[in-house]
Tab-separated table of C-alpha atoms in Angstrom:
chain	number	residue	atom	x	y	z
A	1	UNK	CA	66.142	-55.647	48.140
A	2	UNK	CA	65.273	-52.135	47.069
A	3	UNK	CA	67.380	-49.645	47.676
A	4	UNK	CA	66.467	-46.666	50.592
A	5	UNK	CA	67.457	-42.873	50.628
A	6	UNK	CA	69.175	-41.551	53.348
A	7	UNK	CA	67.598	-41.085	56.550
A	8	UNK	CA	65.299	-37.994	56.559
A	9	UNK	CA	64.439	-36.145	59.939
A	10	UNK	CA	61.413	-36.830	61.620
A	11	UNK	CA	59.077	-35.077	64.177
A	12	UNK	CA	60.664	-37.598	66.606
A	13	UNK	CA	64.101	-36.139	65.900
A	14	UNK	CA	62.850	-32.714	66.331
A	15	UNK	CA	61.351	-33.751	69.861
A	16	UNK	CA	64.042	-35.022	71.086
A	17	UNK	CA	66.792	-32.214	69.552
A	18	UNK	CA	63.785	-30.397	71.337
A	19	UNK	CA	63.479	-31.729	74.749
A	20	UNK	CA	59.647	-32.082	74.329
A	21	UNK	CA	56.986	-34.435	73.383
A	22	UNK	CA	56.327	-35.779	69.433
A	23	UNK	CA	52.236	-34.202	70.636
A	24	UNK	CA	54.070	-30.815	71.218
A	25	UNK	CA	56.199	-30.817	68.013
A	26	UNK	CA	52.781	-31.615	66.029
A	27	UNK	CA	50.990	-28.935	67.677
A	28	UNK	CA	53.771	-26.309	66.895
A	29	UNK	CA	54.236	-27.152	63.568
A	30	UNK	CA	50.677	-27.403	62.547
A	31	UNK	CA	49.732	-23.977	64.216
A	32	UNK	CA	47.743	-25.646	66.965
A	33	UNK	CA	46.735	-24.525	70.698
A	34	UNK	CA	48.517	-26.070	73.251
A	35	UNK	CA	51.841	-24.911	73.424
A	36	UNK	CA	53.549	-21.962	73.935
A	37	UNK	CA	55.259	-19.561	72.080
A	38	UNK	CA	58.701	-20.090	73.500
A	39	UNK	CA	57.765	-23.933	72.679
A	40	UNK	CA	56.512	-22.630	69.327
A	41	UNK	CA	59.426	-21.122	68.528
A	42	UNK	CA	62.295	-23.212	69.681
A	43	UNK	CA	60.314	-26.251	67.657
A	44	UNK	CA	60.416	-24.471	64.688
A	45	UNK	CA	64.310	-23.838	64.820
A	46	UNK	CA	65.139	-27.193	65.452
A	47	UNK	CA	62.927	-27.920	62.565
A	48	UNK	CA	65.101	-25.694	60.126
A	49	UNK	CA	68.051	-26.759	61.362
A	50	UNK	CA	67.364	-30.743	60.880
A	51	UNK	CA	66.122	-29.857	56.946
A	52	UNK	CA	62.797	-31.140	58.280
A	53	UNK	CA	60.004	-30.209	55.337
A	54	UNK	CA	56.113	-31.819	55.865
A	55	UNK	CA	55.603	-34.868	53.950
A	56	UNK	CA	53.119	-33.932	51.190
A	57	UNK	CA	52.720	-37.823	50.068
A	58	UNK	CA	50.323	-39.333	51.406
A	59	UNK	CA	51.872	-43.097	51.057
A	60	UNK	CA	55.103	-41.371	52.394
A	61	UNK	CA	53.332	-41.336	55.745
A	62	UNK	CA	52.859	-45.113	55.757
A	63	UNK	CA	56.835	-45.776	54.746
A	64	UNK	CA	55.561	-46.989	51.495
A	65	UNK	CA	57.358	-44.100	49.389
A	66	UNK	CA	56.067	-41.763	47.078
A	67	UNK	CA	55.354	-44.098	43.802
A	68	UNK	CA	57.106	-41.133	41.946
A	69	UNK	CA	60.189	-40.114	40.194
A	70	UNK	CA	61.655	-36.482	39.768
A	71	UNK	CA	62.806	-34.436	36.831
A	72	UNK	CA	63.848	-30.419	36.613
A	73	UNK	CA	64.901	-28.594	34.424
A	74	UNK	CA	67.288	-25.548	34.838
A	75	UNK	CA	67.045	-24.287	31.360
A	76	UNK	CA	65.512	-20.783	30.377
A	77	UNK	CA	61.700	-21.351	30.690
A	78	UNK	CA	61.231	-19.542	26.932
A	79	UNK	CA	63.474	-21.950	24.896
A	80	UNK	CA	61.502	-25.146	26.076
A	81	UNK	CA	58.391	-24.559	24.537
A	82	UNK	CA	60.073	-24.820	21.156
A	83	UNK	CA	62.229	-27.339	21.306
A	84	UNK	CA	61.249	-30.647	20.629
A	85	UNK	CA	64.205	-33.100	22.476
A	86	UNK	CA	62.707	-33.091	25.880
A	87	UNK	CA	58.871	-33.675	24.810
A	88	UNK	CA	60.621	-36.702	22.728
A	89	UNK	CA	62.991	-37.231	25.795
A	90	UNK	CA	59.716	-36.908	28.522
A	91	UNK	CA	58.049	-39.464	26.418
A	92	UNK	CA	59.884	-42.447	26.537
A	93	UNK	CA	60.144	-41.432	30.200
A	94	UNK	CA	56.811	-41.311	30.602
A	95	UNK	CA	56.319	-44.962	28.588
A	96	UNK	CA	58.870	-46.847	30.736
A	97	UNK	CA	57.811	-44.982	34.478
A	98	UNK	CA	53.849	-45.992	33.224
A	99	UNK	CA	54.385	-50.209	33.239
A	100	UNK	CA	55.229	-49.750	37.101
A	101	UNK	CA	52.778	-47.327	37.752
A	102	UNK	CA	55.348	-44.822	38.803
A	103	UNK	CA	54.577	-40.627	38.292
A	104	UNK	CA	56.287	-38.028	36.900
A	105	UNK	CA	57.275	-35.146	39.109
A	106	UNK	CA	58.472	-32.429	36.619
A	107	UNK	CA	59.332	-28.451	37.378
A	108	UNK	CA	61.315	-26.013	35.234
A	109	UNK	CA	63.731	-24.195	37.426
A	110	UNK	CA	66.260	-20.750	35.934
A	111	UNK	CA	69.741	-22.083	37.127
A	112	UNK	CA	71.238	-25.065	39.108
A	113	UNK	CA	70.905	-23.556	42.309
A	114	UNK	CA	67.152	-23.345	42.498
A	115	UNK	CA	67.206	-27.154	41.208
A	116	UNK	CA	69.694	-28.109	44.236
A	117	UNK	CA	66.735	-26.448	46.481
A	118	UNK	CA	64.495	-28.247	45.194
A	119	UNK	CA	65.752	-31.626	45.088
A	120	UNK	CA	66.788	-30.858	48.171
A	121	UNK	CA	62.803	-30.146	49.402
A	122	UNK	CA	61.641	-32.754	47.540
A	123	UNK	CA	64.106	-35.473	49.521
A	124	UNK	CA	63.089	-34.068	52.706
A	125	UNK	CA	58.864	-33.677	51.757
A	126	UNK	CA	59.371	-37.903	50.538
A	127	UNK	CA	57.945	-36.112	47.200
A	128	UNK	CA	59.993	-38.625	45.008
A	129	UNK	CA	61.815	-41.707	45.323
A	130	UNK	CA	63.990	-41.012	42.767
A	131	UNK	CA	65.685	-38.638	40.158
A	132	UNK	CA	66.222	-38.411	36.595
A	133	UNK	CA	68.998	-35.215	36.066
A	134	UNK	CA	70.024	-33.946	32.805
A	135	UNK	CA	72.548	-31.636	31.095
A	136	UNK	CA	75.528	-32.253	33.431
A	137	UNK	CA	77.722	-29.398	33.993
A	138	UNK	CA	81.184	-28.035	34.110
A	139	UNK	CA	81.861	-28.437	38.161
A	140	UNK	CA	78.705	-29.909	38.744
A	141	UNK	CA	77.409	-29.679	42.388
A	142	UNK	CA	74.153	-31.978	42.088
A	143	UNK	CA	75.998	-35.567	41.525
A	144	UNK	CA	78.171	-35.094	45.536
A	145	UNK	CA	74.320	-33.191	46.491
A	146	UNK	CA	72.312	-36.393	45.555
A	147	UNK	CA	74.973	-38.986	46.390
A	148	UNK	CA	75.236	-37.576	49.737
A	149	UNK	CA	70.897	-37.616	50.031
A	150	UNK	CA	71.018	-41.179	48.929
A	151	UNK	CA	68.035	-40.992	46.795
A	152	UNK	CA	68.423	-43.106	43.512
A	153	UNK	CA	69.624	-40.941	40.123
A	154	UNK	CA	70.205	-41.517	37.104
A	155	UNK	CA	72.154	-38.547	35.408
A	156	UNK	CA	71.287	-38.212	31.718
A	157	UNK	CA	74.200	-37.458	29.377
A	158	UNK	CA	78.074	-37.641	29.495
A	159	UNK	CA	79.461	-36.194	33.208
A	160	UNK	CA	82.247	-33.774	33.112
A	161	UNK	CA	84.654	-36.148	34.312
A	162	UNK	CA	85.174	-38.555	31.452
A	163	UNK	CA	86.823	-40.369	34.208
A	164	UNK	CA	83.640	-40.562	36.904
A	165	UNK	CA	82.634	-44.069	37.505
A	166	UNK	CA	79.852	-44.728	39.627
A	167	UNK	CA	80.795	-46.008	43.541
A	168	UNK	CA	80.367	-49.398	44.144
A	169	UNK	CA	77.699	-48.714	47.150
A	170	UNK	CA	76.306	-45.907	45.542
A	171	UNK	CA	72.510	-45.035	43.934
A	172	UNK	CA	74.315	-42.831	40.812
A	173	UNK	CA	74.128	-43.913	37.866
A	174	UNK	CA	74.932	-42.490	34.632
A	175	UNK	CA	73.364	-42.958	30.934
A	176	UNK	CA	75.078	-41.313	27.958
A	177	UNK	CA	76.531	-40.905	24.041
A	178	UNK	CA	79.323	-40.195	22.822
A	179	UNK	CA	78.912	-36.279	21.581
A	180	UNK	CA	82.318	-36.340	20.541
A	181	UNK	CA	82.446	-39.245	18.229
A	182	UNK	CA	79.108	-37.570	16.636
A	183	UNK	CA	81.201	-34.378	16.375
A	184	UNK	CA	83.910	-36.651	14.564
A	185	UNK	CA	81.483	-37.962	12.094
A	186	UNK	CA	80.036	-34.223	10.833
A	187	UNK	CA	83.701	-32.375	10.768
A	188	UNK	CA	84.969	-35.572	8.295
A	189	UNK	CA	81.803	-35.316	6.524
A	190	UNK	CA	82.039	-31.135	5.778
A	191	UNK	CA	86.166	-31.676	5.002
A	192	UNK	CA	85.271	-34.392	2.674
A	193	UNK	CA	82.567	-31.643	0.883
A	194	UNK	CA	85.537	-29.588	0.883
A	195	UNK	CA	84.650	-27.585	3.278
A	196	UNK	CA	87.363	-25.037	5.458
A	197	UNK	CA	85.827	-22.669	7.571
A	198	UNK	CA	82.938	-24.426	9.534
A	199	UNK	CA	81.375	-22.618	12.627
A	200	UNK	CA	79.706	-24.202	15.335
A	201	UNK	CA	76.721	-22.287	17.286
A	202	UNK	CA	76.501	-23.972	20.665
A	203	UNK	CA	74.167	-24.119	23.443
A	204	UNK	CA	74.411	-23.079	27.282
A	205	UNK	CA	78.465	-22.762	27.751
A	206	UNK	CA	78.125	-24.140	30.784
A	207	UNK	CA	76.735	-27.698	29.973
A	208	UNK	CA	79.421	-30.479	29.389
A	209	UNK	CA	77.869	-31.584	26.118
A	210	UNK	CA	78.276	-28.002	25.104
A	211	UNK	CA	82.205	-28.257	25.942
A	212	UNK	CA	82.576	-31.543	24.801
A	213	UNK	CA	81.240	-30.786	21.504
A	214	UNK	CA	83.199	-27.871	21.025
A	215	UNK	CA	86.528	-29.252	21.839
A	216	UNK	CA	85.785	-32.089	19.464
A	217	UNK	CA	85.300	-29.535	17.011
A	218	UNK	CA	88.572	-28.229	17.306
A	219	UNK	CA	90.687	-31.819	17.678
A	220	UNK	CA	89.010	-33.188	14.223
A	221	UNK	CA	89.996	-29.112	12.889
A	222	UNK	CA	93.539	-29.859	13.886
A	223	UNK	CA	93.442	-33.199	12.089
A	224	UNK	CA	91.716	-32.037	9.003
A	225	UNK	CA	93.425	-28.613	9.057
A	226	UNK	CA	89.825	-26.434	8.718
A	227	UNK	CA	89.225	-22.960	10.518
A	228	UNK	CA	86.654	-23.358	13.085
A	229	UNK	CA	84.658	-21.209	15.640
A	230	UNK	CA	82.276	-22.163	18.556
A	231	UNK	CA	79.690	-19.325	19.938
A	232	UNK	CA	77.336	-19.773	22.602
A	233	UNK	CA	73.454	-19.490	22.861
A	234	UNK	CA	70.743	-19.906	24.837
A	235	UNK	CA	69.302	-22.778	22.534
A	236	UNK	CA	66.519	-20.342	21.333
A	237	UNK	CA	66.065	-19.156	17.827
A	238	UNK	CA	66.540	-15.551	18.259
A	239	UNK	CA	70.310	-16.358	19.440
A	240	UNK	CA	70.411	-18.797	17.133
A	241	UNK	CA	69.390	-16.333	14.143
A	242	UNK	CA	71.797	-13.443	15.997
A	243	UNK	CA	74.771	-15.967	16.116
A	244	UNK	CA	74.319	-16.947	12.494
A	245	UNK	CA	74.052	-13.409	11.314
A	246	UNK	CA	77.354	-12.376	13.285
A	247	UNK	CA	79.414	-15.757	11.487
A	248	UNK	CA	78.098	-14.592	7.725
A	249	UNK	CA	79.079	-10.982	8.378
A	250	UNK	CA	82.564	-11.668	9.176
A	251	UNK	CA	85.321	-11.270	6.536
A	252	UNK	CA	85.736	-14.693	5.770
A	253	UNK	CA	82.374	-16.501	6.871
A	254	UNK	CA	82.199	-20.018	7.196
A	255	UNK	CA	81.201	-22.251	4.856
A	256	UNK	CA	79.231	-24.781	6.787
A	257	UNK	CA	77.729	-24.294	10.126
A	258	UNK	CA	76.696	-26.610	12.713
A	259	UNK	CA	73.750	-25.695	14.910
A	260	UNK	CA	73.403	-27.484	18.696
A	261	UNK	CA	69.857	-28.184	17.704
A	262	UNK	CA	67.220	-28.043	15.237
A	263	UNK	CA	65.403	-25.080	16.250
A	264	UNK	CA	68.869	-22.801	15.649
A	265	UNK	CA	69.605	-24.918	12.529
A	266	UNK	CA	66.005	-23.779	11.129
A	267	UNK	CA	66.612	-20.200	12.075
A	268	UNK	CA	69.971	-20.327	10.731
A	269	UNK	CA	68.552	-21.310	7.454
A	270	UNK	CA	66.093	-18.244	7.487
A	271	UNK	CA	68.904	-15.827	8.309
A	272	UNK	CA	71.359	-17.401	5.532
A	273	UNK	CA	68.393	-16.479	3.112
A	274	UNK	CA	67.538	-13.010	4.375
A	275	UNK	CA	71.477	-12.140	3.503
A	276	UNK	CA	70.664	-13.829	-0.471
A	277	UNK	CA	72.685	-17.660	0.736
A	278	UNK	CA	71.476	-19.879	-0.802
A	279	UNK	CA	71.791	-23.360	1.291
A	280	UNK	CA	73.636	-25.462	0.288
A	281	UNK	CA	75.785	-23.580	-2.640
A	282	UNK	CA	76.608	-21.210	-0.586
A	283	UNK	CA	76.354	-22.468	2.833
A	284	UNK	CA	75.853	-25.610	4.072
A	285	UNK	CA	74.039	-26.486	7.506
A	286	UNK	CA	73.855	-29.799	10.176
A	287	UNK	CA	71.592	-29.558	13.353
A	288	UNK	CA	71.814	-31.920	16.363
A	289	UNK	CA	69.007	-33.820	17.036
A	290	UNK	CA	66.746	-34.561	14.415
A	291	UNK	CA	63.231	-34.042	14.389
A	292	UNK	CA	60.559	-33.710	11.955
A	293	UNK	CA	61.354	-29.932	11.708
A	294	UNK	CA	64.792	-30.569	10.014
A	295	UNK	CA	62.376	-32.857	7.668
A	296	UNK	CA	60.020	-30.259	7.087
A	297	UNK	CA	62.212	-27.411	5.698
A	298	UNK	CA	63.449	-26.620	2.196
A	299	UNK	CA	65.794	-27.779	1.821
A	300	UNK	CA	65.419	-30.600	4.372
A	301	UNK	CA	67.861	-30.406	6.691
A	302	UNK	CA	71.036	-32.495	7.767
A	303	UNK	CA	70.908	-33.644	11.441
A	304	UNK	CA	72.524	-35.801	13.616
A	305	UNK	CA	69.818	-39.032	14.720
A	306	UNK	CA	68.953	-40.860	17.537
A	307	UNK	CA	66.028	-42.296	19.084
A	308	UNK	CA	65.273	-39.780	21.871
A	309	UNK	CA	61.824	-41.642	22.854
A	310	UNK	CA	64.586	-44.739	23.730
A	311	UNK	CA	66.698	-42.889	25.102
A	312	UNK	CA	64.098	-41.219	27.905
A	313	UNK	CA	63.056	-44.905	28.492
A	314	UNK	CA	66.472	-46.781	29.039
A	315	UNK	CA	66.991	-43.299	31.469
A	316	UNK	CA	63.613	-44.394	33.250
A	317	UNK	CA	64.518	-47.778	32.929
A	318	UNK	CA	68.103	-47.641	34.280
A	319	UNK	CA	66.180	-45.889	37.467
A	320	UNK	CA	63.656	-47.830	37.813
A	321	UNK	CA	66.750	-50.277	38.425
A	322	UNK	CA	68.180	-48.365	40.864
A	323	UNK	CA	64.803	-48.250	42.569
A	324	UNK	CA	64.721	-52.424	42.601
A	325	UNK	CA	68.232	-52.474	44.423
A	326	UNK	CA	70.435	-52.816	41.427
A	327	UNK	CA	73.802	-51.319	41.380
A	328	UNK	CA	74.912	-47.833	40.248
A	329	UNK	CA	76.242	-48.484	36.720
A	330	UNK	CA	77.514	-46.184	33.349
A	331	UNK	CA	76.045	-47.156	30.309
A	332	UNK	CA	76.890	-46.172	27.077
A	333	UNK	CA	73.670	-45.371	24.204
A	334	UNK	CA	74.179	-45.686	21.156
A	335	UNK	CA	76.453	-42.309	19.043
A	336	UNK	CA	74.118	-40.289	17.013
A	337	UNK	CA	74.313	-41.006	13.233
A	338	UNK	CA	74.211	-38.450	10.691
A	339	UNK	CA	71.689	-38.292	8.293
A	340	UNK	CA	72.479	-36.164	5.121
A	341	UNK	CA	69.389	-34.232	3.573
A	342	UNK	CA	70.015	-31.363	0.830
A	343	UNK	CA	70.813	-28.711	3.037
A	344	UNK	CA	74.875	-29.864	3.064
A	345	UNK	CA	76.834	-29.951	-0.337
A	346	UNK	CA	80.224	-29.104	-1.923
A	347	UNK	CA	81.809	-26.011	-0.767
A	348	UNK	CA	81.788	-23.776	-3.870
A	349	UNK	CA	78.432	-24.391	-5.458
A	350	UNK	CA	79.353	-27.594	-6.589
A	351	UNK	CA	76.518	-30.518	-6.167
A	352	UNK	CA	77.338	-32.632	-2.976
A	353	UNK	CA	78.850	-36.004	-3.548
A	354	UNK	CA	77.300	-39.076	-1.917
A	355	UNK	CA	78.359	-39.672	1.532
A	356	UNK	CA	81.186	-42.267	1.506
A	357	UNK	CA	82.701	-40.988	-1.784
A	358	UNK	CA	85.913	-39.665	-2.081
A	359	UNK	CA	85.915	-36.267	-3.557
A	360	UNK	CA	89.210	-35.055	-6.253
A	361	UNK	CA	92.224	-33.610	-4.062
A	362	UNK	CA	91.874	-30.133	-3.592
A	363	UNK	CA	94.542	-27.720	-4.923
């Protein structure tokens, strides 16, 4: 049996919150002769007080739902245009929500606020009959927002709570990889190159993937005894270039740098040049997420890969689940492996040694 959203308010409920007819509350919200003003009015309020929006579906109307799932974005407008993970990520979304003939309903919002607002409009306008939410956060308010609405969700990524489990009557469910066993992989990869000082430019400080990451970073330091440093960006390439010019100017710089995706790795690349580094004998580089930018760079660059196109369709697909009546479940995707490309190498100038081989004991 599929699953239904909470309740939403109808002109019914406003009638009888009201004390007058369903004819009267359709006149007075639709701007119609017929009532008065004092009717008007008082219809109105009880309108805004009940959350009651206009249904903007047209097979909403008929109880039949909206045929349509929901996806915002609350990152800075500017950054997306250039980065290729949620095109990839949108795709597979797009490929799974297409063999049931269900739409995508996408809007780029600044902050999480405005995206509470407007899942909140959507819910009450029967715009969507589901959600797809991404980049969970550090006190997050949209999982309690959504489970509380009822509508069906799937959260993309690793919650904030590596504890949350999804309730047993819920319509939350969560898809995600393990960013800190990726993390792992790249810091025993650099201290195996020989490297000691590795920096890490992050993304939004606010995101759990972001604070994930970065603690990671410094666990596998304390087990490899390196010197390590996290700074924050807004994903773009300007911070990126601005981070990786602050880390190189420093009095001891680091020797490797991991970038939290590939347009900062690429601009991190141009900026070790402009200061006469040559990458990798004097600096080596890994971005997340690899794309055919880290491919089409000299040198080529080492990433961290994963099949994002899969990854937006088991999303859809765990959704689309949800929308059938299945339970709320977490799944786990596969960890992203890292692929090694020529722009990571030996600390000191020396040629990199194949991955897997163990390098002569430092002194």
């Amino acid at each position: 049996m599929r699953r239904l959203p909470a309740r939403r308010p109808t002109i019914r409920d406003i009638a009888r919150r009201a004390g007058v007819s369903e004819s009267a509350v359709s006149f007075a919200l639709n701007g119609r002769p017929g009532v008065s003003e004092g009717t008007r009015e008082r219809v109105r309020r009880v309108a805004e007080q009940l959350g009651w929006q206009p249904s903007t579906a047209a097979r909403a109307l008929s109880g039949e739902g909206s045929a349509t799932v929901g996806l915002v974005l609350a990152r800075p407008a500017r950054t997306l245009g250039v980065e290729s993970f949620f095109l990839r990520l949108v795709s597979g979304v797009q490929e799974a929500l297409a063999v049931r003939g269900l739409g995508l309903l996408f809007q780029v919002v600044e902050d999480v606020t405005a995206e509470c607002a407007v899942h909140r409009r959507w819910w009450a306008e029967h715009r969507v009959d589901g959600l797809l939410v991404v980049d969970p956060r550090a006190d997050d308010p949209r999982p309690a927002l959504l489970a509380g609405l009822g509508l069906p969700t799937v959260v993309i990524g690793a919650m904030d709570d590596p504890a949350w489990e999804p309730a047993p009557d819920g319509a939350l469910s969560n898809l995600w990889a393990d960013d800190a066993e990726a993390m792992d992989s790249v810091v025993a990869r650099l201290d195996a190159l020989g490297h000691r000082r590795v920096a890490h430019v992050a993304g939004l400080g606010e995101l759990a993937h972001t604070r994930r990451r970065a603690a990671a970073l410094r666990r596998a330091a304390e087990r490899h005894g390196l010197h390590v440093t996290s700074v924050t960006t807004d994903y773009s390439d300007v911070q990126g270039a601005e981070a990786t010019h602050r880390l190189l100017a420093a009095p001891e710089p680091p020797t490797a740098v991991v970038y939290d995706n590939d347009v900062m790795a690429v601009a991190g690349l141009a900026a070790a040049a402009r200061r006469g580094l040559a990458v990798p004998s004097d600096l080596s580089i890994v971005a997340w997420d690899d794309s055919v930018l880290c491919r089409s760079t000299h040198p080529p660059l080492t990433a961290l890969a994963r099949d994002t196109t899969a990854f937006g369709r088991r999303a859809a697909e765990e959704l689309i689940a949800l929308l059938d009546g299945g339970p709320a479940r977490r799944t786990r995707d596969a960890t992203p492996r890292l692929v090694e490309r020529g722009s990571t190498g030996r600390a000191g100038g020396r040629r990199p040694a194949p991955s897997g081989t163990a390098l002569p004991p430092r002194a």
